[in-house]
Short mmCIF file of C-alpha atoms in Angstrom, two decimals:
data_model
loop_
_atom_site.label_atom_id
_atom_site.label_comp_id
_atom_site.label_asym_id
_atom_site.label_seq_id
_atom_site.Cartn_x
_atom_site.Cartn_y
_atom_site.Cartn_z
CA MET A 29 -33.80 -46.65 -3.64
CA GLY A 30 -35.08 -43.69 -5.65
CA GLY A 31 -34.52 -41.12 -2.88
CA THR A 32 -31.57 -38.86 -2.11
CA SER A 33 -28.41 -39.27 -0.07
CA ALA A 34 -25.60 -37.00 0.98
CA CYS A 35 -22.12 -36.97 -0.47
CA PRO A 36 -19.68 -38.22 2.20
CA CYS A 37 -17.48 -35.18 1.51
CA HIS A 38 -20.15 -32.50 1.75
CA LYS A 39 -23.23 -33.45 3.71
CA HIS A 40 -25.07 -30.27 2.84
CA ALA A 41 -25.49 -31.11 -0.88
CA PRO A 42 -28.13 -33.46 -2.37
CA HIS A 43 -27.33 -36.47 -4.54
CA ALA A 44 -29.85 -38.28 -6.75
CA ALA A 45 -29.53 -42.06 -6.81
CA HIS A 46 -28.97 -43.36 -10.33
CA ARG A 47 -30.67 -46.61 -11.31
CA THR A 48 -31.58 -45.87 -14.95
CA PRO A 49 -30.38 -43.44 -17.60
CA GLN A 50 -33.45 -41.24 -17.06
CA PRO A 51 -32.67 -40.10 -13.48
CA LEU A 52 -29.04 -39.84 -14.48
CA ARG A 53 -30.02 -37.39 -17.21
CA LYS A 54 -32.06 -35.41 -14.71
CA SER A 55 -29.17 -35.32 -12.24
CA THR A 56 -26.74 -34.17 -14.91
CA ALA A 57 -29.08 -31.39 -15.99
CA ARG A 58 -28.91 -30.06 -12.46
CA LEU A 59 -25.11 -29.82 -12.49
CA GLY A 60 -25.23 -26.12 -13.22
CA ARG A 61 -26.87 -25.57 -9.85
CA THR A 62 -24.46 -27.65 -7.81
CA THR A 63 -21.81 -26.07 -5.67
CA ALA A 64 -18.04 -26.17 -6.00
CA PRO A 65 -17.42 -29.01 -3.50
CA TRP A 66 -19.16 -31.41 -5.92
CA ARG A 67 -16.50 -30.65 -8.50
CA THR A 68 -13.60 -32.04 -6.51
CA ALA A 69 -11.92 -35.40 -7.02
CA PRO A 70 -12.75 -36.73 -3.49
CA CYS A 71 -16.48 -36.22 -4.04
CA ALA A 72 -16.29 -37.76 -7.50
CA ALA A 73 -14.73 -40.84 -5.96
CA ALA A 74 -17.41 -40.93 -3.28
CA TYR A 75 -20.12 -40.71 -5.91
CA ALA A 76 -18.54 -43.56 -7.79
CA ALA A 77 -18.52 -45.69 -4.63
CA ILE A 78 -22.20 -44.94 -3.93
CA SER A 79 -23.20 -45.70 -7.51
CA LEU A 80 -21.24 -48.96 -7.47
CA ARG A 81 -23.36 -50.12 -4.56
CA ARG A 82 -26.56 -48.98 -6.26
CA GLY A 83 -26.35 -50.02 -9.88
CA GLY A 84 -23.09 -51.06 -11.43
CA ALA A 85 -19.59 -49.92 -12.22
CA VAL A 86 -20.41 -48.38 -15.59
CA ARG A 87 -22.96 -45.91 -14.32
CA ALA A 88 -20.68 -45.20 -11.36
CA CYS A 89 -17.95 -44.07 -13.74
CA VAL A 90 -20.40 -42.02 -15.77
CA ALA A 91 -21.93 -40.39 -12.70
CA ALA A 92 -18.53 -39.25 -11.44
CA ALA A 93 -17.13 -38.17 -14.79
CA ALA A 94 -20.27 -36.31 -15.81
CA ARG A 95 -19.76 -33.85 -13.00
CA PHE A 96 -16.30 -33.02 -14.29
CA ALA A 97 -17.66 -32.76 -17.82
CA ALA A 98 -19.98 -30.05 -16.57
CA VAL A 99 -16.97 -28.06 -15.38
CA LEU A 100 -15.17 -28.37 -18.73
CA TRP A 101 -18.09 -28.13 -21.17
CA GLY A 102 -20.83 -26.52 -19.13
CA PRO A 103 -23.91 -28.26 -17.71
CA SER A 104 -25.92 -28.21 -20.96
CA ARG A 105 -23.33 -29.92 -23.12
CA ALA A 106 -22.51 -32.39 -20.36
CA ALA A 107 -26.19 -33.29 -20.02
CA MET A 108 -26.50 -33.82 -23.77
CA ALA A 109 -23.48 -36.13 -23.78
CA VAL A 110 -24.77 -38.31 -20.95
CA ALA A 111 -28.34 -38.30 -22.31
CA ALA A 112 -27.06 -39.46 -25.70
CA ALA A 113 -25.23 -42.28 -24.02
CA GLY A 114 -28.35 -43.18 -22.06
CA ARG A 115 -30.50 -43.52 -25.18
CA GLY A 116 -28.18 -46.22 -26.47
CA GLY A 117 -28.77 -48.56 -23.53
CA VAL A 118 -26.15 -50.68 -21.79
CA ARG A 119 -24.03 -51.18 -24.89
CA ARG A 120 -23.69 -47.40 -25.33
CA TRP A 121 -22.82 -47.04 -21.65
CA MET A 122 -20.04 -49.56 -22.15
CA VAL A 123 -18.64 -47.54 -25.05
CA VAL A 124 -18.88 -44.13 -23.38
CA ALA A 125 -17.70 -45.06 -19.89
CA PRO A 126 -14.00 -45.53 -20.73
CA PHE A 127 -13.85 -42.12 -22.38
CA LEU A 128 -15.49 -40.47 -19.40
CA LEU A 129 -13.05 -42.24 -17.10
CA VAL A 130 -10.18 -40.71 -19.05
CA LEU A 131 -11.89 -37.33 -18.75
CA LEU A 132 -12.19 -37.84 -15.00
CA GLN A 133 -8.48 -38.58 -14.71
CA LEU A 134 -7.49 -35.58 -16.83
CA VAL A 135 -9.61 -33.13 -14.87
CA GLY A 136 -8.39 -34.56 -11.57
CA ALA A 137 -4.82 -34.06 -12.74
CA ALA A 138 -5.62 -30.49 -13.83
CA SER A 139 -7.05 -29.76 -10.40
CA ALA A 140 -3.90 -31.05 -8.72
CA ALA A 141 -1.77 -29.00 -11.11
CA ALA A 142 -3.45 -25.82 -9.83
CA LEU A 143 -1.76 -26.29 -6.45
CA PRO A 144 0.10 -24.90 -4.64
CA VAL A 145 -1.11 -21.30 -4.87
CA VAL A 146 0.25 -18.11 -3.34
CA ILE A 147 -1.93 -15.00 -3.53
CA ASN A 148 -1.19 -11.64 -1.94
CA THR A 149 -2.65 -8.15 -1.89
CA TRP A 150 -1.23 -5.42 -4.13
CA ALA A 151 1.55 -5.75 -6.67
CA PHE A 152 4.15 -6.77 -4.10
CA ARG A 153 6.09 -9.00 -6.48
CA LYS A 154 9.15 -9.74 -4.34
CA ALA A 155 6.92 -10.95 -1.52
CA ALA A 156 5.14 -13.30 -3.92
CA GLU A 157 8.43 -14.56 -5.34
CA THR A 158 9.86 -15.17 -1.88
CA ALA A 159 6.82 -17.13 -0.68
CA TRP A 160 6.76 -19.20 -3.86
CA ARG A 161 10.46 -19.97 -3.58
CA VAL A 162 9.99 -21.19 0.00
CA LEU A 163 7.35 -23.66 -1.18
CA GLN A 164 9.51 -24.86 -4.05
CA LEU A 165 12.35 -25.55 -1.64
CA GLY A 166 10.11 -27.70 0.54
CA GLY A 167 9.06 -25.14 3.15
CA SER A 168 5.66 -25.29 4.81
CA GLU A 169 2.71 -23.04 4.09
CA LEU A 170 3.36 -21.15 7.33
CA ASP A 171 7.00 -20.73 6.31
CA ALA A 172 5.91 -19.28 2.97
CA VAL A 173 3.52 -16.79 4.57
CA GLU A 174 6.07 -15.69 7.15
CA ARG A 175 8.92 -15.29 4.68
CA GLY A 176 6.75 -13.60 2.07
CA CYS A 177 5.43 -10.99 4.48
CA THR A 178 8.88 -10.58 6.02
CA GLN A 179 10.17 -9.66 2.56
CA CYS A 180 7.67 -6.81 2.46
CA GLU A 181 8.75 -5.68 5.92
CA ILE A 182 12.36 -5.57 4.74
CA ASP A 183 11.45 -3.78 1.51
CA GLN A 184 9.13 -1.36 3.37
CA CYS A 185 6.52 -2.06 0.69
CA ASP A 186 5.14 1.32 -0.41
CA GLY A 187 5.96 2.68 3.04
CA SER A 188 2.86 0.99 4.44
CA VAL A 189 4.59 -2.20 5.65
CA GLY A 190 7.57 -2.42 7.97
CA TYR A 191 9.70 0.19 9.69
CA GLY A 192 10.03 3.84 8.69
CA GLY A 193 6.46 4.40 7.52
CA SER A 194 3.04 5.60 8.67
CA PRO A 195 4.11 7.67 11.69
CA ASP A 196 1.39 8.17 14.28
CA GLU A 197 0.39 11.45 15.95
CA ILE A 198 3.58 11.60 17.93
CA GLY A 199 5.80 10.60 14.99
CA GLU A 200 6.37 6.97 15.99
CA THR A 201 6.05 3.96 13.69
CA THR A 202 4.37 0.89 15.18
CA LEU A 203 3.62 -2.47 13.57
CA ASP A 204 0.73 -4.95 13.44
CA ALA A 205 0.88 -8.51 12.09
CA MET A 206 -0.75 -11.92 12.30
CA ILE A 207 -0.26 -15.44 10.97
CA MET A 208 -2.77 -18.31 10.97
CA ASP A 209 -2.45 -22.07 10.58
CA GLY A 210 -5.47 -23.47 8.74
CA ASN A 211 -4.82 -26.99 10.00
CA THR A 212 -4.73 -26.33 13.73
CA MET A 213 -6.64 -22.98 13.59
CA GLU A 214 -3.88 -21.48 15.74
CA VAL A 215 -3.26 -17.75 15.40
CA GLY A 216 -0.30 -15.64 16.45
CA ALA A 217 -0.58 -11.86 16.35
CA VAL A 218 1.07 -8.67 17.56
CA ALA A 219 -0.31 -5.14 17.59
CA ASP A 220 1.17 -1.73 18.37
CA LEU A 221 4.57 -3.43 18.27
CA ARG A 222 7.45 -1.00 18.89
CA HIS A 223 11.20 -1.18 18.26
CA VAL A 224 11.09 -4.57 16.50
CA LYS A 225 11.12 -4.74 12.70
CA ASN A 226 10.05 -8.32 11.96
CA ALA A 227 6.44 -8.15 13.13
CA ILE A 228 5.16 -11.30 11.44
CA GLY A 229 8.18 -13.21 12.73
CA VAL A 230 7.19 -12.22 16.27
CA ALA A 231 3.59 -13.20 15.51
CA ARG A 232 4.70 -16.70 14.59
CA LYS A 233 6.62 -17.00 17.84
CA VAL A 234 3.36 -16.28 19.65
CA ILE A 235 2.03 -19.52 18.14
CA GLU A 236 5.16 -21.52 18.79
CA TYR A 237 6.02 -20.43 22.32
CA THR A 238 2.82 -19.23 24.01
CA LYS A 239 -0.76 -20.31 24.61
CA HIS A 240 -1.94 -16.81 23.68
CA THR A 241 -3.19 -15.40 20.39
CA LEU A 242 -2.46 -11.65 20.51
CA LEU A 243 0.21 -9.59 22.28
CA VAL A 244 0.24 -5.77 22.16
CA GLY A 245 2.36 -2.68 22.81
CA GLU A 246 5.62 -2.55 24.73
CA SER A 247 4.88 -5.91 26.30
CA ALA A 248 4.84 -7.44 22.82
CA SER A 249 8.21 -5.80 22.20
CA LEU A 250 9.65 -7.30 25.40
CA PHE A 251 8.37 -10.72 24.32
CA ALA A 252 10.07 -10.24 20.95
CA VAL A 253 13.39 -9.44 22.61
CA ARG A 254 13.08 -12.59 24.73
CA MET A 255 12.59 -14.51 21.48
CA GLY A 256 15.83 -13.11 20.11
CA PHE A 257 14.63 -10.25 17.94
CA PRO A 258 16.82 -7.10 17.99
CA TYR A 259 15.45 -3.99 19.72
CA GLU A 260 15.92 -1.12 17.29
CA ASP A 261 14.52 2.22 16.15
CA LEU A 262 11.72 2.04 13.59
CA THR A 263 11.93 5.75 12.76
CA THR A 264 13.67 6.91 9.58
CA GLN A 265 14.39 10.28 7.99
CA LYS A 266 11.47 9.65 5.65
CA SER A 267 9.00 9.03 8.47
CA LEU A 268 10.28 12.09 10.37
CA LEU A 269 9.75 14.22 7.25
CA MET A 270 6.20 12.90 6.85
CA TYR A 271 5.49 13.78 10.46
CA SER A 272 6.97 17.26 10.14
CA GLN A 273 4.93 18.01 7.01
CA TRP A 274 1.77 16.82 8.72
CA LEU A 275 2.37 19.16 11.67
CA ASN A 276 2.90 22.05 9.25
CA GLN A 277 -0.48 21.27 7.65
CA SER A 278 -2.33 21.81 10.94
CA CYS A 279 -2.31 18.06 11.56
CA GLN A 280 -4.51 17.30 8.56
CA PRO A 281 -5.87 14.72 8.07
CA ASN A 282 -6.41 13.06 11.44
CA TYR A 283 -8.77 10.61 13.11
CA TRP A 284 -10.44 12.79 15.75
CA LYS A 285 -14.05 13.94 15.76
CA ASN A 286 -16.41 15.85 18.04
CA VAL A 287 -13.54 17.40 20.04
CA VAL A 288 -12.13 20.82 20.85
CA PRO A 289 -10.29 22.50 19.36
CA ASP A 290 -11.85 21.69 15.97
CA SER A 291 -9.81 18.73 14.69
CA SER A 292 -10.56 19.63 11.06
CA LYS A 293 -8.72 22.94 11.44
CA SER A 294 -5.96 22.60 13.99
CA CYS A 295 -3.70 20.29 15.94
CA GLY A 296 -4.38 19.09 19.47
CA PRO A 297 -4.17 18.31 22.24
CA TYR A 298 -7.87 17.63 21.94
CA LYS A 299 -10.46 17.10 24.62
CA ARG A 300 -14.12 16.32 24.91
CA PRO A 301 -16.35 19.42 24.69
CA GLU A 302 -18.88 20.16 27.40
CA LYS A 303 -21.68 19.83 24.85
CA VAL A 304 -21.17 17.33 22.04
CA THR A 305 -22.36 18.27 18.56
CA CYS A 306 -21.94 15.28 16.28
CA LYS A 307 -20.87 15.99 12.73
CA GLU A 308 -21.27 13.68 9.76
CA GLU A 309 -18.05 11.80 9.15
CA GLN A 310 -16.29 12.73 5.92
CA THR A 311 -14.64 10.08 3.75
CA THR A 312 -11.25 11.03 2.37
CA SER A 313 -10.55 9.83 -1.17
CA ARG A 314 -7.63 7.44 -1.38
CA SER A 315 -5.68 6.62 -4.52
CA VAL A 316 -4.57 3.21 -5.76
CA HIS A 317 -1.08 4.08 -4.53
CA ASN A 318 -2.21 4.53 -0.93
CA HIS A 319 -1.69 0.92 0.13
CA ASP A 320 -1.77 -0.17 3.72
CA THR A 321 -1.25 -3.91 4.23
CA ILE A 322 0.24 -7.01 2.75
CA GLY A 323 -2.18 -9.87 3.15
CA MET A 324 -1.15 -13.32 1.92
CA VAL A 325 -2.87 -16.68 1.51
CA VAL A 326 -0.94 -19.87 0.72
CA ILE A 327 -2.62 -23.12 -0.35
CA GLY A 328 -0.19 -26.03 -0.28
CA GLY A 329 -0.05 -28.96 -2.68
CA SER A 330 -2.26 -31.03 -0.38
CA GLY A 331 -4.76 -28.21 0.20
CA THR A 332 -3.30 -27.08 3.53
CA VAL A 333 -3.99 -23.37 4.10
CA ALA A 334 -2.08 -20.61 5.89
CA SER A 335 -2.54 -16.86 5.87
CA GLY A 336 -0.96 -13.75 7.29
CA THR A 337 -0.73 -9.95 7.27
CA SER A 338 1.75 -7.23 8.13
CA THR A 339 1.34 -3.45 8.24
CA ASN A 340 2.46 -0.27 9.95
CA GLY A 341 -1.15 0.88 10.07
CA ALA A 342 -2.90 4.12 9.28
CA VAL A 343 -0.78 7.21 8.72
CA HIS A 344 -1.09 9.76 11.57
CA LYS A 345 -3.25 7.41 13.62
CA ILE A 346 -4.01 8.12 17.26
CA PRO A 347 -1.35 6.32 19.36
CA GLY A 348 -2.59 2.92 20.46
CA ARG A 349 -4.87 2.45 17.48
CA VAL A 350 -5.06 -1.12 16.13
CA GLY A 351 -6.74 -1.90 12.82
CA ASP A 352 -7.98 -5.07 11.20
CA SER A 353 -4.64 -6.57 10.16
CA PRO A 354 -3.75 -8.48 13.39
CA ILE A 355 -7.34 -9.59 14.05
CA ALA A 356 -8.18 -13.17 13.02
CA GLY A 357 -11.14 -13.18 10.66
CA ALA A 358 -10.66 -9.51 9.83
CA GLY A 359 -7.12 -9.12 8.49
CA SER A 360 -6.93 -12.71 7.29
CA TYR A 361 -8.37 -16.15 7.93
CA ALA A 362 -7.31 -19.70 7.02
CA ASP A 363 -9.15 -23.00 7.22
CA SER A 364 -7.77 -26.06 5.46
CA THR A 365 -11.29 -27.44 5.02
CA ALA A 366 -12.40 -24.46 2.96
CA GLY A 367 -9.75 -21.90 1.95
CA GLY A 368 -8.21 -18.61 2.97
CA ALA A 369 -8.79 -14.88 2.59
CA ALA A 370 -7.11 -11.61 3.44
CA ALA A 371 -8.32 -8.01 3.50
CA THR A 372 -6.74 -4.64 2.87
CA GLY A 373 -8.07 -1.12 3.21
CA ASP A 374 -9.73 0.96 5.90
CA GLY A 375 -9.26 -1.38 8.82
CA ASP A 376 -11.37 0.66 11.22
CA ILE A 377 -14.41 -0.06 9.04
CA MET A 378 -13.54 -3.47 7.63
CA MET A 379 -12.77 -5.12 10.98
CA ARG A 380 -16.39 -4.59 12.02
CA PHE A 381 -17.52 -7.10 9.38
CA LEU A 382 -14.88 -9.85 9.72
CA PRO A 383 -14.52 -9.95 5.92
CA SER A 384 -11.85 -12.65 5.75
CA TYR A 385 -13.81 -15.04 7.94
CA GLN A 386 -17.00 -14.33 6.02
CA ALA A 387 -15.30 -14.98 2.66
CA VAL A 388 -13.98 -18.33 3.85
CA GLU A 389 -17.43 -19.31 5.07
CA TYR A 390 -18.90 -18.44 1.68
CA MET A 391 -16.28 -20.68 0.03
CA ARG A 392 -17.10 -23.44 2.51
CA MET A 393 -20.65 -23.36 1.15
CA GLY A 394 -19.30 -23.85 -2.38
CA THR A 395 -19.21 -20.23 -3.51
CA ASP A 396 -16.59 -19.40 -6.13
CA PRO A 397 -13.69 -17.39 -4.60
CA THR A 398 -14.33 -14.32 -6.78
CA VAL A 399 -18.01 -14.33 -5.89
CA ALA A 400 -17.17 -14.86 -2.22
CA CYS A 401 -14.96 -11.75 -2.29
CA GLN A 402 -17.66 -9.76 -4.07
CA LYS A 403 -20.32 -10.79 -1.56
CA VAL A 404 -18.10 -9.63 1.29
CA ILE A 405 -17.53 -6.24 -0.34
CA SER A 406 -21.26 -5.85 -1.06
CA ARG A 407 -22.08 -6.63 2.56
CA ILE A 408 -19.84 -3.83 3.80
CA GLN A 409 -21.14 -1.43 1.12
CA LYS A 410 -24.62 -1.57 2.63
CA HIS A 411 -23.32 0.12 5.79
CA ALA A 412 -20.31 2.08 4.50
CA PRO A 413 -20.73 2.70 0.75
CA LYS A 414 -17.63 4.93 0.54
CA PHE A 415 -15.21 2.65 2.35
CA PHE A 416 -11.76 1.91 0.91
CA GLY A 417 -11.00 -1.77 0.77
CA ALA A 418 -10.41 -5.03 -1.07
CA VAL A 419 -10.37 -8.76 -0.33
CA ILE A 420 -8.48 -11.71 -1.84
CA CYS A 421 -9.79 -15.29 -1.67
CA ALA A 422 -8.50 -18.77 -2.54
CA ASN A 423 -10.06 -22.18 -1.99
CA THR A 424 -8.48 -25.57 -1.43
CA THR A 425 -8.75 -26.61 -5.10
CA GLY A 426 -6.52 -23.72 -6.23
CA SER A 427 -9.22 -21.35 -7.47
CA TYR A 428 -8.76 -17.72 -6.46
CA GLY A 429 -10.28 -14.28 -6.88
CA ALA A 430 -10.51 -10.75 -5.52
CA ALA A 431 -12.90 -7.84 -5.22
CA CYS A 432 -12.76 -4.18 -4.18
CA ASN A 433 -15.08 -1.27 -3.46
CA LYS A 434 -15.19 1.39 -6.15
CA ILE A 435 -14.62 4.93 -4.89
CA PRO A 436 -13.03 8.03 -6.47
CA GLY A 437 -9.33 7.35 -6.98
CA PHE A 438 -9.70 3.61 -6.45
CA THR A 439 -11.39 1.80 -9.34
CA GLN A 440 -9.09 -1.21 -9.72
CA PHE A 441 -7.27 -3.52 -7.37
CA HIS A 442 -3.93 -5.19 -8.15
CA PHE A 443 -2.87 -8.47 -6.56
CA MET A 444 -0.23 -11.17 -7.13
CA VAL A 445 -0.73 -14.86 -7.86
CA SER A 446 1.79 -17.69 -8.07
CA SER A 447 0.85 -21.22 -9.15
CA PRO A 448 2.13 -24.08 -11.33
CA LEU A 449 -0.23 -22.84 -14.07
CA LEU A 450 1.72 -19.57 -14.30
CA SER A 451 5.30 -19.30 -15.53
CA GLN A 452 6.12 -16.77 -12.81
CA PRO A 453 4.38 -14.76 -10.07
CA THR A 454 1.85 -12.74 -12.03
CA GLU A 455 0.10 -9.47 -11.33
CA HIS A 456 -3.68 -9.59 -11.68
CA VAL A 457 -6.09 -6.67 -11.84
CA VAL A 458 -9.78 -6.64 -10.95
CA ASP A 459 -12.29 -3.84 -11.51
CA CYS A 460 -13.94 -2.61 -8.33
CA ILE A 461 -17.68 -3.00 -7.83
#
């Protein structure tokens, strides 16, 4: 009777049985060390049910409400409040319990008010507004992600999303995108997509009309045409000018190494030298204006999660290159039992660490979304301290956060958030670590 049992919602967390005010005071003092799943309404209800079976309705109410008090007041003040009630015996419990019940209801309502949430990388306001509007009109989380990212494809957000941007080594624009359903864990993705503008729309059709996850290249384009998407040129005068200027600058910068002729001084065609002399890879500074992907996470009113990405990839990339954006767990990840995350930055480095998947797993363990993002960035820093990148995170209670790696020219990261607690889609800024 005096041992421990697991919360029905989260079996990994301990729960002290409460028979007298003394163990209840001890349990409340430990609230500061509990994890986020304990602070949700379902677990509070479960705790109440357990306590009802083990010692009465009053202490059940107090046990549940005390955990929410810790969120509002902090663990120390919450512990003092419950301890004070305990010193007064049963009569004091009877007086305090109704007030704590009201507190429980208020905090539960506040948690519900934090949903739904739309969060996306960079200050792509129209994308955020579009996704939010879809939800308000009764659309699903997947609808919101698709329409939000599609808006960026139409707007050619900063030239890094959609047609007419980021020409590769032969001057062609290609697209990558993915979308993920956090309920079914289904993923649809396309990479190296050519001649079709609505990449994330095609990605969703991969979920709806195939048993596959990822389609690539011209074959992905043919699939898109079968699905009714128009076959059109993705090249624009702007992308042609970018390509021409790059050629005039001796094809600098580029993504080759250890080849002849020297890729740091001249254009190709390149080939493997007879004797390879490896050089240390140089990191090119990137400014806050050098964006590369829209990543979006949507948490619905019931906690259902969806995520997605869309990009035209790295500028002047080697033809055929695919980055992190269309890769599940790298570009984005969604799980309705934990939350969602999306990444942006140097995909060639970031995809090696599956940052979006890792962030969601941290949140599953109760880690705050901001801390989850920071832990992901720190993990990559150990291997690539000069990488360019950022991650956004949101959990199923409506909490969200972001983190980025601090390098010259990139010291802050801007992202958009929409929720009932904000009057309109709002730009947030986080300092890089």
